[in-house]
Amino acid sequence: MTGNGEVIETSAPIGDDVKTTTCYMCACRCGIRVHLKDGRVRYIEGNPDHPVNRGVLCGKGSAGIMTQYAPSRLRAPLKRVGPRGSGEFAEISWNEAMEIATGWLRDVRATDPRRLAFFTGRDQSQSLTGFWAAQFGTPNFAAHGGFCSVNMAAAGLYTIGGSFWEFGEPDWENTRYFVMFGVAEDHDSNPIKIGLGKLKARGAKFVSVNPVRTGYSAIADEWVGIRPGTDGLLVLALIHELLRTDRVDLDFLVRYTNAHWLVVRNPGGADDGLIARDADGRPLAWDRARGAMDAGAADLSPQIVGDYGLPDGRKAVPVFQLMAERYLSPDYAPDRVAATCGVGADRIRRLAAEIADVAFNQTITIEQPWTDTLGRRHETMVGRPVSFHAMRGISAHSNGFHTCRALHLLQMILGAIDVPGSWRYKSPFPRPIPPGPGPAGKGAKPNTPLAGNILAFPHGPDDLLVHDDGSPIRIDKAFSWDAPLALHGMMHMVIGNAGAADPYEIDTLFMFMANMAWNSAMNPGEAVRILTETKEDGSYRIPHVIYSDAYFSETVPYADLILPDTTYLERWDCISLLDRPIGSAHGPGDGIRQPVVQPDRDVRGFQEVLIELGARLGLPAFVREDGSPRYRDYPDYIINHQRMPGVGPLAGFRGEDGTKRGVGEPNQNQLQRYIENGCFWRHHLPPEQLYFKHANKAYLDDSKAMGLIGKADQIVLQIYSEPLQKFRLAAQGHGAKQPPDEATRARIETYCDPLPIWYAPLEQQQHDVSGFPLSAITQRPMEHYHSWGSQNAWLRQIKAANRLYMHRRTADRLGIAQDDWVWVESRNGRVKGQVTLMDGVNPDTVWTWNAIGKRAGAWNLSPDSPEATRGFLLNHVISEWLPAQMETEKAAQRFANSDPVTGQAAWYDLRVRVTKCAADEIAQTDPHPSALPRPAGLSPAPSIVREPGA
């Protein structure tokens, strides 16, 4: 308003309506406000009330408008009418598409449901998709985690009952020393940026351990440019130094971990290495005055070193002694590991000393009483202000499981788990260790659901999904002797195994949001070869491929039936506590997406499609007793489905009147309550529940009452993992279930170690790497997410092509200059790209941005687009298989290029050589397959993509 009373409009209304929903431009799940005009999206901003991002929104989220109106959106169901890969499709009606899908799937379910492989990519509704697969009766369901995060999830869930990233976060308000290992820049970026801002403002030290200095690492106070795959060795060297200098929180270890539990020592015996237990199965410890007794007794005064005789005559030692014996070994001394890690010994010692100084000399005390599960009242909450965070950089290696376990061990000996200033659990975590029963999949038979969860938690060999001869039950070999703790499945192995009929043939490959022909962990050429491979009779090796996606990706031409999905702004989604919630250390939470615009194409949300397919197939949970559909649509499912009495997809606003949380009757107004609340629900923990959640009686009691956990017992953190020792004993010849051959026995005995170990990545062990002197890794840029970003007109302007980045000294040694074109060669092939030189990279490492390169014609990009001509993927030089160790080794005996414990794809283990291209070679990426033709109904992209109304 001016001085004379005149009102000046400084910001004209953007539109005529504003709706809240949840972003899906990455997995962060930020709250957004979508401004609409005439029913079309005009602007997207962060929702300031949302607990995840508090109004902050990254470039990806803001650019969601261009993903909504991307020219690559599929427009109608498609049926293949030409050879696979030809791109020859006919548009069909939804009724015909559903009839085709139902026919194929009904035949499979009536004969052998294992012949369906149902694999989902960046799906955020796995509680539905996994449940649907179990109802169908196939054990062959997996999700994206086997690509990028199962090492982290499995290591955390079997060690501390939670894990980094989605299951935990640093105490951003109180930490004084923060160490980040290999965190991707495109994941969880808004909360991390908010948190780092708080750290920098308070002057806390930020150390980044990463082979590459970009993104978060670029603002770190100290960058540790480690060699890829050696993070675990660095962590164990830090542990060595802390033990050597006696900088260990013994009180924390005895109260909250199994450091004092007794381990049986009976070399060669069937009980060797198992936890000593009493007649009721309770772990034993050695009390200073009373001898062997219940390790969980409130008045215990335990010994943590020494050899002890149990009442039954067996010998036993405490876990702490086994840990100290191992990590005080000279093998883990800084001088011994420095050359391997590429980090100087003095620097390792300094980092250990700094961490110890902050942890033990700068403790934080919060004046807040609380009571532990043994009934002991604590007048204050005392914490170690050192926190750690990690992600794919340590996970996507074949030694990543033990690296993640080692990092959790470092946290435990510091006493830096869910205490003030440390790393904290995000509710609904922590969970019991292991969290629940083993995976479903045994005894699959026609027209019969599986009892239980397909992706679950083996406690030992008896829970493996293997036949009596030891062969795998699942097509991807998850939960077999090849990968016992493959909690997320091994999505990257399904096409290769199906193509080799190993362990059997499948009939239908059903995929959702899974661009298998052009992704992060598999070789695109091999995937395409198998998808187009035919038998002697001319039929395809994989007879039927059904694919659902919203966009024309590289995989669309290789499917037989396309079920076009909606965009994230056009559909309902459930961000469930049963799946991947949006809780924080301050309390559990979940959310929804609501349709803010209506589709202008003949498309359907995949969840709707899945529910209709379930009804058409007569899956018991999706039909009533008379065979009619149980659920009208996906919103009806969200409201009324109950996984157990009172527990459904959403935890908020339950009960008939919406006043219950966690457990309560279905509320028919539940979705409207979420919409009114900004499309999320959050329960705020009271102050006495904010820390020590693994042993906090009030927190655990409340979690049980809300249906988040089954019992409110203390969750004892596991330095020593008895389930791993059970697998190891089986490999040593004990028990009814044992590995089927000597090679597998050796793997299990070596890698199922109950204490964290470090070993060189398997691919590098099994072939001569002398000719491939450089590690090669990929990172995801903050402005893109997986393969989605570079179809977006706005985000393309930030990064439409990628380079191979290498250290200046390395390039000089190889005679390579800025902008040169080079060949990147591995044992598996070669790819051509253009070089950019930099200083902020480990000198023995080259890297590039992932998922920028596109196959010509895909995503409705022009064949001469920079993504196709100057963008490339390292996938072309990655193999899904480890090298055969013997020329005579049969294919069925070869192992996946994956972590031997979890099956995590090991695409960061790649070793390459880089050579300058000849002067006469074309300045274009290679391999450069022919352009994909546009499918029916997809018009050519306009030369300029504009937001609607512009």
Coordinates of N, CA, C and O in Angstrom, one line a residue, residues 20 31-33 45-51 53-56 680:
T20 N -2.6 -29.5 -2.1 CA -1.4 -30.1 -1.6 C -1.3 -31.6 -2.0 O -2.4 -32.2 -2.2
G31 N 6.5 -32.5 0.9 CA 5.2 -32.0 0.7 C 5.2 -30.8 -0.2 O 6.1 -30.0 -0.2
I32 N 4.2 -30.7 -1.1 CA 4.2 -29.7 -2.1 C 2.8 -29.1 -2.2 O 1.8 -29.7 -1.8
R33 N 2.8 -27.8 -2.7 CA 1.6 -27.1 -3.0 C 1.5 -26.9 -4.5 O 2.5 -26.3 -5.0
E45 N 5.3 -25.4 -5.5 CA 6.2 -24.9 -4.4 C 6.2 -25.9 -3.2 O 5.3 -26.7 -3.1
G46 N 7.1 -25.7 -2.3 CA 7.2 -26.5 -1.1 C 6.1 -26.2 -0.2 O 5.6 -25.0 -0.1
N47 N 5.6 -27.2 0.6 CA 4.6 -27.0 1.6 C 5.2 -26.6 2.9 O 5.9 -27.5 3.5
P48 N 5.1 -25.4 3.4 CA 5.8 -25.0 4.6 C 5.4 -25.8 5.8 O 6.1 -25.8 6.8
D49 N 4.2 -26.4 5.8 CA 3.7 -27.2 7.0 C 4.2 -28.6 7.0 O 3.9 -29.3 7.9
H50 N 4.8 -29.1 5.9 CA 5.1 -30.5 5.8 C 6.4 -30.8 6.6 O 7.4 -30.1 6.5
P51 N 6.3 -31.9 7.4 CA 7.5 -32.2 8.3 C 8.7 -32.7 7.6 O 9.8 -32.5 8.1
N53 N 10.1 -31.5 4.5 CA 10.9 -30.4 3.8 C 10.6 -29.0 4.4 O 11.3 -28.1 4.0
R54 N 9.6 -28.9 5.1 CA 9.2 -27.6 5.8 C 9.3 -26.4 4.8 O 9.8 -25.3 5.1
G55 N 8.7 -26.7 3.6 CA 8.7 -25.6 2.6 C 9.8 -25.6 1.6 O 9.7 -25.0 0.5
V56 N 10.9 -26.2 2.0 CA 12.1 -26.2 1.0 C 11.7 -27.1 -0.1 O 11.2 -28.2 0.1
F680 N -0.6 -35.4 4.9 CA 0.3 -36.1 5.7 C -0.3 -36.3 7.1 O -1.2 -35.5 7.5

